[in-house]
Short mmCIF file of C-alpha atoms in Angstrom, two decimals:
data_model
loop_
_atom_site.label_atom_id
_atom_site.label_comp_id
_atom_site.label_asym_id
_atom_site.label_seq_id
_atom_site.Cartn_x
_atom_site.Cartn_y
_atom_site.Cartn_z
CA UNK H 1 88.11 146.71 75.18
CA UNK H 2 90.69 144.32 73.80
CA UNK H 3 89.67 145.05 70.19
CA UNK H 4 88.48 148.62 69.73
CA UNK H 5 87.20 148.39 66.15
CA UNK H 6 85.15 145.21 66.50
CA UNK H 7 81.81 146.98 66.10
CA UNK H 8 83.05 148.49 62.83
CA UNK H 9 84.52 145.33 61.34
CA UNK H 10 82.18 142.52 62.42
CA UNK H 11 78.47 142.09 61.72
CA UNK H 12 76.05 140.62 64.23
CA UNK H 13 75.63 136.85 64.26
CA UNK H 14 72.91 135.17 66.30
CA UNK H 15 72.80 131.58 67.40
CA UNK H 16 72.24 129.32 64.44
CA UNK H 17 68.89 127.58 64.13
CA UNK H 18 68.12 124.06 63.05
CA UNK H 19 66.19 123.66 59.81
CA UNK H 20 62.50 124.49 60.56
CA UNK H 21 61.12 121.48 58.68
CA UNK H 22 63.47 119.13 60.52
CA UNK H 23 63.05 120.57 63.99
CA UNK H 24 59.24 120.34 64.05
CA UNK H 25 59.71 116.56 63.87
CA UNK H 26 61.09 116.51 67.42
CA UNK H 27 61.02 118.40 70.74
CA UNK H 28 64.70 119.24 71.03
CA UNK H 29 66.00 122.80 71.36
CA UNK H 30 65.99 124.60 68.05
CA UNK H 31 69.23 126.60 68.47
CA UNK H 32 72.81 125.62 67.62
CA UNK H 33 75.91 127.15 69.18
CA UNK H 34 78.20 129.46 67.25
CA UNK H 35 81.81 128.41 66.81
CA UNK H 36 84.63 129.82 68.94
CA UNK H 37 85.85 132.43 66.47
CA UNK H 38 82.36 133.78 65.80
CA UNK H 39 81.75 134.13 69.53
CA UNK H 40 85.00 136.04 70.03
CA UNK H 41 84.03 138.41 67.21
CA UNK H 42 80.57 138.93 68.69
CA UNK H 43 82.14 139.82 72.03
CA UNK H 44 84.51 142.19 70.25
CA UNK H 45 81.53 144.10 68.78
CA UNK H 46 80.83 145.51 72.27
CA UNK H 47 81.81 149.22 72.38
CA UNK H 48 82.54 149.30 76.16
CA UNK H 49 80.38 152.41 76.43
CA UNK H 50 81.10 155.02 79.06
CA UNK H 51 77.47 154.64 80.15
CA UNK H 52 76.42 151.08 79.26
CA UNK H 53 72.63 151.23 79.03
CA UNK H 54 72.61 147.47 78.43
CA UNK H 55 72.82 146.76 82.17
CA UNK H 56 70.70 149.67 83.44
CA UNK H 57 67.80 147.46 84.54
CA UNK H 58 64.83 149.80 84.98
CA UNK H 59 61.21 149.96 83.88
CA UNK H 60 60.09 153.12 82.12
CA UNK H 61 56.84 153.93 80.36
CA UNK H 62 55.71 150.27 80.48
CA UNK H 63 58.96 149.18 78.85
CA UNK H 64 62.26 147.75 80.04
CA UNK H 65 65.60 149.48 79.68
CA UNK H 66 68.61 147.22 80.02
CA UNK H 67 69.15 144.06 82.04
CA UNK H 68 67.07 143.84 85.24
CA UNK H 69 69.77 141.83 87.06
CA UNK H 70 72.38 144.43 86.04
CA UNK H 71 74.72 141.96 84.37
CA UNK H 72 78.28 143.22 83.83
CA UNK H 73 77.80 142.84 80.11
CA UNK H 74 80.73 144.87 78.71
CA UNK H 75 83.12 143.09 81.05
CA UNK H 76 82.22 139.56 80.04
CA UNK H 77 81.96 140.58 76.40
CA UNK H 78 85.60 141.66 76.56
CA UNK H 79 86.65 138.46 78.33
CA UNK H 80 84.91 136.34 75.69
CA UNK H 81 86.57 138.31 72.90
CA UNK H 82 89.91 137.38 74.52
CA UNK H 83 88.93 133.73 74.95
CA UNK H 84 88.94 134.00 78.75
CA UNK H 85 85.75 132.01 79.33
CA UNK H 86 86.37 131.12 82.97
CA UNK H 87 86.68 134.72 84.14
CA UNK H 88 83.70 135.64 81.94
CA UNK H 89 81.71 133.00 83.83
CA UNK H 90 82.80 134.41 87.17
CA UNK H 91 81.61 137.89 86.22
CA UNK H 92 78.32 136.53 84.86
CA UNK H 93 77.59 134.53 88.00
CA UNK H 94 78.08 137.59 90.20
CA UNK H 95 74.73 139.01 89.05
CA UNK H 96 72.72 136.15 87.54
CA UNK H 97 71.87 132.93 89.37
CA UNK H 98 70.56 131.18 86.27
CA UNK H 99 72.15 132.39 83.00
CA UNK H 100 71.15 129.11 81.35
CA UNK H 101 67.49 130.17 81.74
CA UNK H 102 67.80 133.81 80.68
CA UNK H 103 70.19 132.87 77.88
CA UNK H 104 67.40 130.78 76.37
CA UNK H 105 64.06 132.41 77.16
CA UNK H 106 64.72 136.08 77.98
CA UNK H 107 63.61 138.54 75.25
CA UNK H 108 66.89 140.41 75.91
CA UNK H 109 65.96 143.99 76.88
CA UNK H 110 69.73 144.44 77.21
CA UNK H 111 70.06 144.23 73.43
CA UNK H 112 67.32 146.78 72.86
CA UNK H 113 69.31 149.20 75.05
CA UNK H 114 72.70 148.44 73.49
CA UNK H 115 74.28 151.71 72.29
CA UNK H 116 75.25 150.03 69.04
CA UNK H 117 71.52 149.51 68.39
CA UNK H 118 71.06 153.25 67.80
CA UNK H 119 72.23 152.85 64.21
CA UNK H 120 73.26 149.21 63.82
CA UNK H 121 72.40 145.71 64.99
CA UNK H 122 73.01 145.32 68.74
CA UNK H 123 75.67 143.06 70.24
CA UNK H 124 74.46 139.43 70.46
CA UNK H 125 74.40 139.62 74.25
CA UNK H 126 71.91 136.82 74.85
CA UNK H 127 73.83 134.40 72.64
CA UNK H 128 77.10 135.21 74.41
CA UNK H 129 75.51 134.83 77.85
CA UNK H 130 74.19 131.37 77.05
CA UNK H 131 77.50 130.26 75.59
CA UNK H 132 79.38 131.40 78.71
CA UNK H 133 77.26 129.34 81.10
CA UNK H 134 77.18 126.29 78.85
CA UNK H 135 80.96 126.45 78.48
CA UNK H 136 81.11 126.58 82.28
CA UNK H 137 79.09 123.39 82.62
CA UNK H 138 81.05 121.63 79.87
CA UNK H 139 84.40 122.47 81.47
CA UNK H 140 83.24 121.52 84.97
CA UNK H 141 83.59 125.06 86.30
CA UNK H 142 79.99 125.19 87.54
CA UNK H 143 80.04 123.13 90.74
CA UNK H 144 78.00 122.85 93.91
CA UNK H 145 79.19 125.43 96.42
CA UNK H 146 77.57 124.71 99.82
CA UNK H 147 77.81 127.46 102.46
CA UNK H 148 80.69 127.06 104.92
CA UNK H 149 78.51 127.81 107.95
CA UNK H 150 74.87 127.66 109.03
CA UNK H 151 73.02 130.37 110.92
CA UNK H 152 70.41 128.05 112.38
CA UNK H 153 67.64 130.11 110.77
CA UNK H 154 64.98 128.40 108.64
CA UNK H 155 63.26 130.00 105.66
CA UNK H 156 60.57 128.51 103.45
CA UNK H 157 59.95 129.59 99.88
CA UNK H 158 56.56 128.83 98.36
CA UNK H 159 56.91 128.36 94.62
CA UNK H 160 59.91 127.12 92.65
CA UNK H 161 59.83 129.36 89.62
CA UNK H 162 62.77 131.68 88.85
CA UNK H 163 61.95 134.08 91.71
CA UNK H 164 61.63 131.28 94.25
CA UNK H 165 64.76 129.51 93.06
CA UNK H 166 66.81 132.73 93.11
CA UNK H 167 65.60 133.62 96.60
CA UNK H 168 66.38 130.10 97.83
CA UNK H 169 69.84 130.16 96.26
CA UNK H 170 70.77 133.52 97.78
CA UNK H 171 69.45 132.70 101.25
CA UNK H 172 71.16 129.32 101.26
CA UNK H 173 74.46 131.01 100.42
CA UNK H 174 73.88 133.30 103.42
CA UNK H 175 73.88 130.15 105.54
CA UNK H 176 70.17 129.80 106.27
CA UNK H 177 68.32 126.50 105.96
CA UNK H 178 65.93 126.80 103.01
CA UNK H 179 62.95 124.63 102.10
CA UNK H 180 61.15 125.18 98.79
CA UNK H 181 57.52 124.06 98.50
CA UNK H 182 56.19 123.25 95.04
CA UNK H 183 52.69 121.96 94.27
CA UNK H 184 53.78 120.32 91.00
CA UNK H 185 55.75 117.09 90.75
CA UNK H 186 59.01 118.80 89.67
CA UNK H 187 60.66 122.11 90.64
CA UNK H 188 60.87 124.94 88.13
CA UNK H 189 57.41 126.52 88.07
CA UNK H 190 56.48 127.81 84.61
CA UNK H 191 60.06 127.16 83.48
CA UNK H 192 59.32 123.45 83.81
CA UNK H 193 55.87 123.11 82.29
CA UNK H 194 54.93 126.55 80.93
CA UNK H 195 57.81 126.90 78.47
CA UNK H 196 58.03 124.18 75.82
CA UNK H 197 61.00 121.85 75.57
CA UNK H 198 62.26 123.24 72.26
CA UNK H 199 62.94 126.58 73.98
CA UNK H 200 64.15 125.21 77.32
CA UNK H 201 64.93 121.52 77.66
CA UNK H 202 63.92 120.21 81.07
CA UNK H 203 67.30 118.58 81.66
CA UNK H 204 68.64 122.13 81.86
CA UNK H 205 66.33 122.89 84.78
CA UNK H 206 67.03 119.56 86.48
CA UNK H 207 70.77 120.20 86.17
CA UNK H 208 70.46 123.46 88.12
CA UNK H 209 68.01 122.10 90.68
CA UNK H 210 70.36 119.19 91.40
CA UNK H 211 73.13 121.69 92.11
CA UNK H 212 70.87 123.57 94.52
CA UNK H 213 70.06 120.31 96.27
CA UNK H 214 73.76 119.49 96.58
CA UNK H 215 74.25 122.90 98.15
CA UNK H 216 71.75 122.07 100.86
CA UNK H 217 68.37 123.36 99.67
CA UNK H 218 65.41 121.07 100.39
CA UNK H 219 62.59 120.72 97.85
CA UNK H 220 59.15 119.43 98.77
CA UNK H 221 57.17 118.80 95.59
CA UNK H 222 53.55 117.67 95.27
CA UNK H 223 52.89 119.93 98.26
CA UNK H 224 50.15 122.54 98.05
CA UNK H 225 50.22 125.16 100.77
CA UNK H 226 46.80 125.53 102.34
CA UNK H 227 45.95 121.89 101.68
CA UNK H 228 48.95 119.66 102.38
CA UNK H 229 50.62 122.08 104.79
CA UNK H 230 49.10 125.07 106.58
CA UNK H 231 50.30 128.61 107.23
CA UNK H 232 50.33 127.87 110.98
CA UNK H 233 52.61 124.88 110.44
CA UNK H 234 54.97 126.91 108.28
CA UNK H 235 55.16 129.70 110.88
CA UNK H 236 56.10 127.23 113.59
CA UNK H 237 58.79 125.58 111.47
CA UNK H 238 60.37 128.65 109.83
CA UNK H 239 61.68 132.08 110.82
CA UNK H 240 60.49 133.65 107.55
CA UNK H 241 58.18 132.76 104.67
CA UNK H 242 58.54 133.99 101.08
CA UNK H 243 55.66 133.75 98.62
CA UNK H 244 56.82 133.30 95.03
CA UNK H 245 53.65 131.76 93.66
CA UNK H 246 53.64 133.64 90.35
CA UNK H 247 50.72 135.25 88.55
CA UNK H 248 48.73 132.33 87.17
CA UNK H 249 45.15 133.59 87.38
CA UNK H 250 44.17 133.33 83.72
CA UNK H 251 42.60 136.20 81.81
CA UNK H 252 39.63 134.75 79.91
CA UNK H 253 37.58 135.50 76.80
CA UNK H 254 34.05 136.48 77.90
CA UNK H 255 32.32 135.23 74.77
CA UNK H 256 29.21 133.19 74.03
CA UNK H 257 29.69 129.38 74.31
CA UNK H 258 33.04 129.81 76.11
CA UNK H 259 32.27 126.60 78.05
CA UNK H 260 32.34 124.48 74.88
CA UNK H 261 34.62 121.46 74.84
CA UNK H 262 37.92 121.96 73.07
CA UNK H 263 38.56 125.45 74.48
CA UNK H 264 41.50 125.56 76.88
CA UNK H 265 43.84 128.02 78.52
CA UNK H 266 47.24 128.04 76.85
CA UNK H 267 49.04 127.02 80.05
CA UNK H 268 46.84 123.92 80.39
CA UNK H 269 47.78 122.93 76.86
CA UNK H 270 51.49 123.62 77.23
CA UNK H 271 51.64 121.84 80.58
CA UNK H 272 49.91 118.72 79.26
CA UNK H 273 52.09 118.69 76.15
CA UNK H 274 55.31 119.01 78.14
CA UNK H 275 54.35 116.40 80.74
CA UNK H 276 53.54 113.94 77.96
CA UNK H 277 57.15 114.12 76.77
CA UNK H 278 58.13 112.13 79.87
CA UNK H 279 56.23 109.13 78.48
CA UNK H 280 54.85 109.56 74.95
CA UNK H 281 54.18 112.93 73.25
CA UNK H 282 51.11 111.44 71.55
CA UNK H 283 49.54 110.74 74.95
CA UNK H 284 48.94 114.42 75.78
CA UNK H 285 45.37 114.87 77.07
CA UNK H 286 45.02 118.01 74.96
CA UNK H 287 46.41 117.30 71.50
CA UNK H 288 46.38 119.20 68.19
CA UNK H 289 46.86 116.25 65.83
CA UNK H 290 44.85 116.77 62.65
CA UNK H 291 42.96 119.73 64.14
CA UNK H 292 42.30 123.28 63.07
CA UNK H 293 43.89 125.21 65.94
CA UNK H 294 43.18 128.81 66.83
CA UNK H 295 45.32 130.63 69.38
CA UNK H 296 43.76 133.75 70.89
CA UNK H 297 46.46 136.14 72.04
CA UNK H 298 49.50 137.53 70.27
CA UNK H 299 52.26 137.17 72.89
CA UNK H 300 55.12 134.76 73.53
CA UNK H 301 52.86 132.14 75.15
CA UNK H 302 50.70 132.17 72.04
CA UNK H 303 53.81 131.71 69.89
CA UNK H 304 54.77 128.70 72.02
CA UNK H 305 51.31 127.24 71.41
CA UNK H 306 51.82 127.66 67.66
CA UNK H 307 55.16 125.83 67.78
CA UNK H 308 53.70 123.06 69.95
CA UNK H 309 50.70 122.55 67.65
CA UNK H 310 53.03 122.26 64.66
CA UNK H 311 54.98 119.49 66.38
CA UNK H 312 51.72 117.69 67.12
CA UNK H 313 50.93 117.76 63.38
CA UNK H 314 47.92 120.05 63.42
CA UNK H 315 45.98 120.58 60.19
CA UNK H 316 46.36 124.35 60.48
CA UNK H 317 47.16 126.88 63.18
CA UNK H 318 46.10 130.53 63.29
CA UNK H 319 46.89 133.11 65.97
CA UNK H 320 44.66 136.10 66.66
CA UNK H 321 45.88 139.39 68.07
CA UNK H 322 43.83 142.54 68.61
CA UNK H 323 46.80 144.83 67.96
CA UNK H 324 48.15 145.86 64.53
CA UNK H 325 51.35 144.33 63.20
CA UNK H 326 54.49 145.86 64.67
CA UNK H 327 56.48 148.19 62.40
CA UNK H 328 59.76 147.12 60.78
CA UNK H 329 61.56 150.01 62.50
CA UNK H 330 60.99 151.78 65.81
CA UNK H 331 58.10 154.24 65.96
CA UNK H 332 58.72 157.75 67.28
CA UNK H 333 57.02 156.83 70.56
CA UNK H 334 59.33 153.83 71.00
CA UNK H 335 62.80 155.39 70.96
CA UNK H 336 66.08 153.83 71.99
CA UNK H 337 66.88 152.70 74.72
CA UNK H 338 63.34 151.35 75.27
CA UNK H 339 62.69 147.76 74.29
CA UNK H 340 62.09 147.80 70.49
CA UNK H 341 58.49 147.01 69.59
CA UNK H 342 59.31 145.93 66.06
CA UNK H 343 58.26 143.11 63.77
CA UNK H 344 59.97 139.78 64.44
CA UNK H 345 59.58 136.29 63.00
CA UNK H 346 59.75 134.15 66.14
CA UNK H 347 60.78 130.49 65.91
CA UNK H 348 57.22 129.11 65.76
CA UNK H 349 56.17 131.58 63.09
CA UNK H 350 59.21 130.75 60.99
CA UNK H 351 58.28 127.08 61.28
CA UNK H 352 54.72 127.78 60.15
CA UNK H 353 55.94 129.77 57.15
CA UNK H 354 58.22 126.91 56.09
CA UNK H 355 55.77 124.06 56.79
CA UNK H 356 52.45 125.68 55.79
CA UNK H 357 53.60 128.62 53.68
CA UNK H 358 51.71 130.91 56.07
CA UNK H 359 52.54 133.25 58.92
CA UNK H 360 49.87 132.20 61.45
CA UNK H 361 49.41 135.69 62.88
CA UNK H 362 46.21 137.53 62.08
CA UNK H 363 46.13 141.09 63.36
CA UNK H 364 43.40 143.40 64.67
CA UNK H 365 40.90 140.61 65.25
CA UNK H 366 38.49 140.31 68.18
CA UNK H 367 36.67 137.09 69.07
CA UNK H 368 32.92 137.70 69.43
CA UNK H 369 31.56 134.20 70.04
CA UNK H 370 32.30 130.48 69.89
CA UNK H 371 30.00 128.07 68.06
CA UNK H 372 29.57 124.45 69.21
CA UNK H 373 28.30 121.29 67.52
CA UNK H 374 25.54 119.00 68.84
CA UNK H 375 28.01 117.32 71.23
CA UNK H 376 28.97 120.64 72.77
CA UNK H 377 32.41 120.73 71.12
CA UNK H 378 33.69 123.93 69.58
CA UNK H 379 33.44 123.94 65.79
CA UNK H 380 34.09 127.58 64.87
CA UNK H 381 34.73 131.14 66.02
CA UNK H 382 33.00 134.34 65.01
CA UNK H 383 35.31 137.36 64.86
CA UNK H 384 35.28 141.00 63.83
CA UNK H 385 38.05 143.30 62.68
CA UNK H 386 39.00 146.13 65.02
CA UNK H 387 41.11 149.26 65.00
CA UNK H 388 42.67 151.49 67.65
CA UNK H 389 41.25 155.02 67.72
CA UNK H 390 41.44 158.02 70.02
CA UNK H 391 38.10 158.95 71.61
CA UNK H 392 37.85 161.63 74.29
CA UNK H 393 41.61 161.56 74.66
CA UNK H 394 41.73 157.80 75.26
CA UNK H 395 42.93 154.96 73.05
CA UNK H 396 40.03 152.55 72.51
CA UNK H 397 39.44 149.43 70.41
CA UNK H 398 36.63 149.97 67.90
CA UNK H 399 34.85 147.20 65.99
CA UNK H 400 34.53 147.63 62.22
CA UNK H 401 31.02 146.75 60.98
CA UNK H 402 30.85 144.40 58.00
CA UNK H 403 34.17 142.67 58.81
CA UNK H 404 32.72 139.66 60.64
CA UNK H 405 34.23 136.26 59.78
CA UNK H 406 33.71 132.62 60.72
CA UNK H 407 36.81 130.53 61.40
CA UNK H 408 36.75 126.74 61.56
CA UNK H 409 38.18 125.50 64.88
CA UNK H 410 38.60 122.11 66.55
CA UNK H 411 40.93 123.33 69.30
CA UNK H 412 41.03 126.86 70.75
CA UNK H 413 43.82 128.02 73.06
CA UNK H 414 43.34 131.18 75.13
CA UNK H 415 46.68 132.95 75.60
CA UNK H 416 45.80 136.50 76.62
CA UNK H 417 47.85 136.66 79.80
CA UNK H 418 47.14 136.61 83.50
CA UNK H 419 45.28 138.93 85.84
CA UNK H 420 47.45 138.23 88.90
CA UNK H 421 48.28 135.56 91.47
CA UNK H 422 45.82 132.79 92.28
CA UNK H 423 43.80 133.71 95.36
CA UNK H 424 43.66 130.47 97.35
CA UNK H 425 47.11 130.71 98.94
CA UNK H 426 46.82 134.45 99.49
CA UNK H 427 43.48 134.06 101.25
CA UNK H 428 44.90 131.20 103.32
CA UNK H 429 47.63 133.59 104.54
CA UNK H 430 45.15 136.43 105.00
CA UNK H 431 47.28 138.75 102.89
CA UNK H 432 46.28 142.20 101.78
CA UNK H 433 46.15 142.73 98.00
CA UNK H 434 46.67 145.89 95.99
CA UNK H 435 44.22 147.40 93.48
CA UNK H 436 45.47 145.06 90.73
CA UNK H 437 45.08 141.89 92.79
CA UNK H 438 48.79 141.49 93.45
CA UNK H 439 50.24 140.87 96.90
CA UNK H 440 50.44 144.22 98.67
CA UNK H 441 53.85 145.13 100.08
CA UNK H 442 54.56 147.82 102.65
CA UNK H 443 56.39 150.33 100.47
CA UNK H 444 55.01 149.44 97.09
CA UNK H 445 57.62 148.25 94.59
CA UNK H 446 60.49 149.18 96.94
CA UNK H 447 59.72 146.61 99.63
CA UNK H 448 59.01 142.90 99.88
CA UNK H 449 57.30 142.78 103.29
CA UNK H 450 53.61 141.87 103.20
CA UNK H 451 50.77 142.69 105.57
CA UNK H 452 51.68 139.62 107.66
CA UNK H 453 54.69 139.57 109.99
CA UNK H 454 57.54 137.33 108.85
CA UNK H 455 55.91 136.91 105.40
CA UNK H 456 57.51 138.33 102.26
CA UNK H 457 56.55 138.21 98.58
CA UNK H 458 58.54 138.38 95.33
CA UNK H 459 58.23 137.75 91.62
CA UNK H 460 55.05 137.92 89.58
CA UNK H 461 52.86 137.47 92.67
CA UNK H 462 54.05 140.90 93.85
CA UNK H 463 55.08 142.54 90.60
CA UNK H 464 52.51 141.19 88.17
CA UNK H 465 53.14 139.17 85.01
CA UNK H 466 56.70 139.89 83.88
CA UNK H 467 59.94 138.41 82.52
CA UNK H 468 62.05 135.56 83.91
CA UNK H 469 64.92 137.99 84.40
CA UNK H 470 62.76 140.32 86.53
CA UNK H 471 61.74 137.31 88.62
CA UNK H 472 65.39 136.48 89.26
CA UNK H 473 66.06 140.07 90.31
CA UNK H 474 63.09 140.00 92.67
CA UNK H 475 64.30 136.72 94.17
CA UNK H 476 67.76 138.17 94.78
CA UNK H 477 66.38 141.36 96.33
CA UNK H 478 63.88 139.65 98.62
CA UNK H 479 66.70 137.40 99.86
CA UNK H 480 68.68 140.49 100.86
CA UNK H 481 65.72 141.91 102.78
CA UNK H 482 64.93 138.59 104.47
CA UNK H 483 68.60 138.23 105.42
CA UNK H 484 68.58 141.66 107.08
CA UNK H 485 65.29 140.83 108.79
CA UNK H 486 66.73 137.63 110.27
CA UNK H 487 69.78 139.52 111.55
CA UNK H 488 67.52 142.10 113.18
CA UNK H 489 65.42 139.39 114.79
CA UNK H 490 68.54 137.73 116.17
CA UNK H 491 69.88 141.04 117.49
CA UNK H 492 66.54 141.79 119.19
CA UNK H 493 66.72 138.48 121.06
CA UNK H 494 70.15 139.36 122.40
CA UNK H 495 69.11 142.77 123.79
#
């Protein structure tokens, strides 16, 4: 590295954040860039390890180790520390199609696997990554780069989330004609409507999609495969089909009066709230204004619901999770370099603490039933406290008698994840599914070919609910396999 003692002399600095009270008054991104000197120092903190776990990119014991797209992190850290932003961008773009997405919404497993994190704060990798790509756009270094030749092969990608966009980008650069089908009115998948604007402004997605269009990729929005266009039509028009439809089959709460009005899946709420920003935020069909909001589910989507409800001026927001609070430090069963399962005050929770003097998270709570008023609208929830215990060698959730509570609720948002891909498209293609309801592929996680000839699958539809950065990796890898498949098909015709 250019500065060998950086990790000893400089402390970690994250992106600055706007004042919580001020930022809940609007829908703009809540982060602020660091200045040039701070960024150089953060890059200089990198130790240039002999074995840099930060870019390992594997899953182990239901956790992630390092960056799934295998970013050359020590290399661009050094270049940033030297002020060489253009070459840092070149190294970043070699492995990551969309650093402006991961630099904003990725939970940064790379930082959890940073060697410095063994006994100190990790390098601010995510912050540096985002600054590199934004500097590239500001300086005009990120430009459309259409392929210099065309193979004559046509590929269609169904779904325009990060996996679909990455696959389309890679295949287009190989020279194939690529058409992306999206059932929504704008490309981006859950990036567009499933992640709120204050984490990822939609102009950022449009900026990248416009580049892809300039490079020759065709997007067909408002097009639902199986309804607006059939599998038979796609087979006739394309040499290969890639399914990147995500895992959007909601996991539900099987409780009494679940069908009451005012109970919605989190993605319905976030989508309506984000779409309303195009006209008037107050016009959202599902709105939290003046309501007692309860979010069921303790993950990132639930946190986004909390932040959204605050901006809609809810009366109060509470978030239920059935797990205990995470520890301040790593537990023995969560050692480095696994992703650290430690307590964090995410942006929405920080906003709630400042605005309502309350962390909205309530731990070890299970919803037993919903209660509705005479008009069939939810008015409260009945819950019970739970604890995790070992019974017959298995970890089970046990209800604690005498801990029942009633919580006032005008709006309930269910954010407990997804069970797998939606079935309609998969059934339309006649695809085989695995035991978890995901698209079956020939060699498990090592292959992207499905049970149908010329049909491939990638992203959450094949892998299950995961991170944006894993989706990008899957998109890149399926593009490699499809590219080889198309070469083989061409060779077979010549024999």
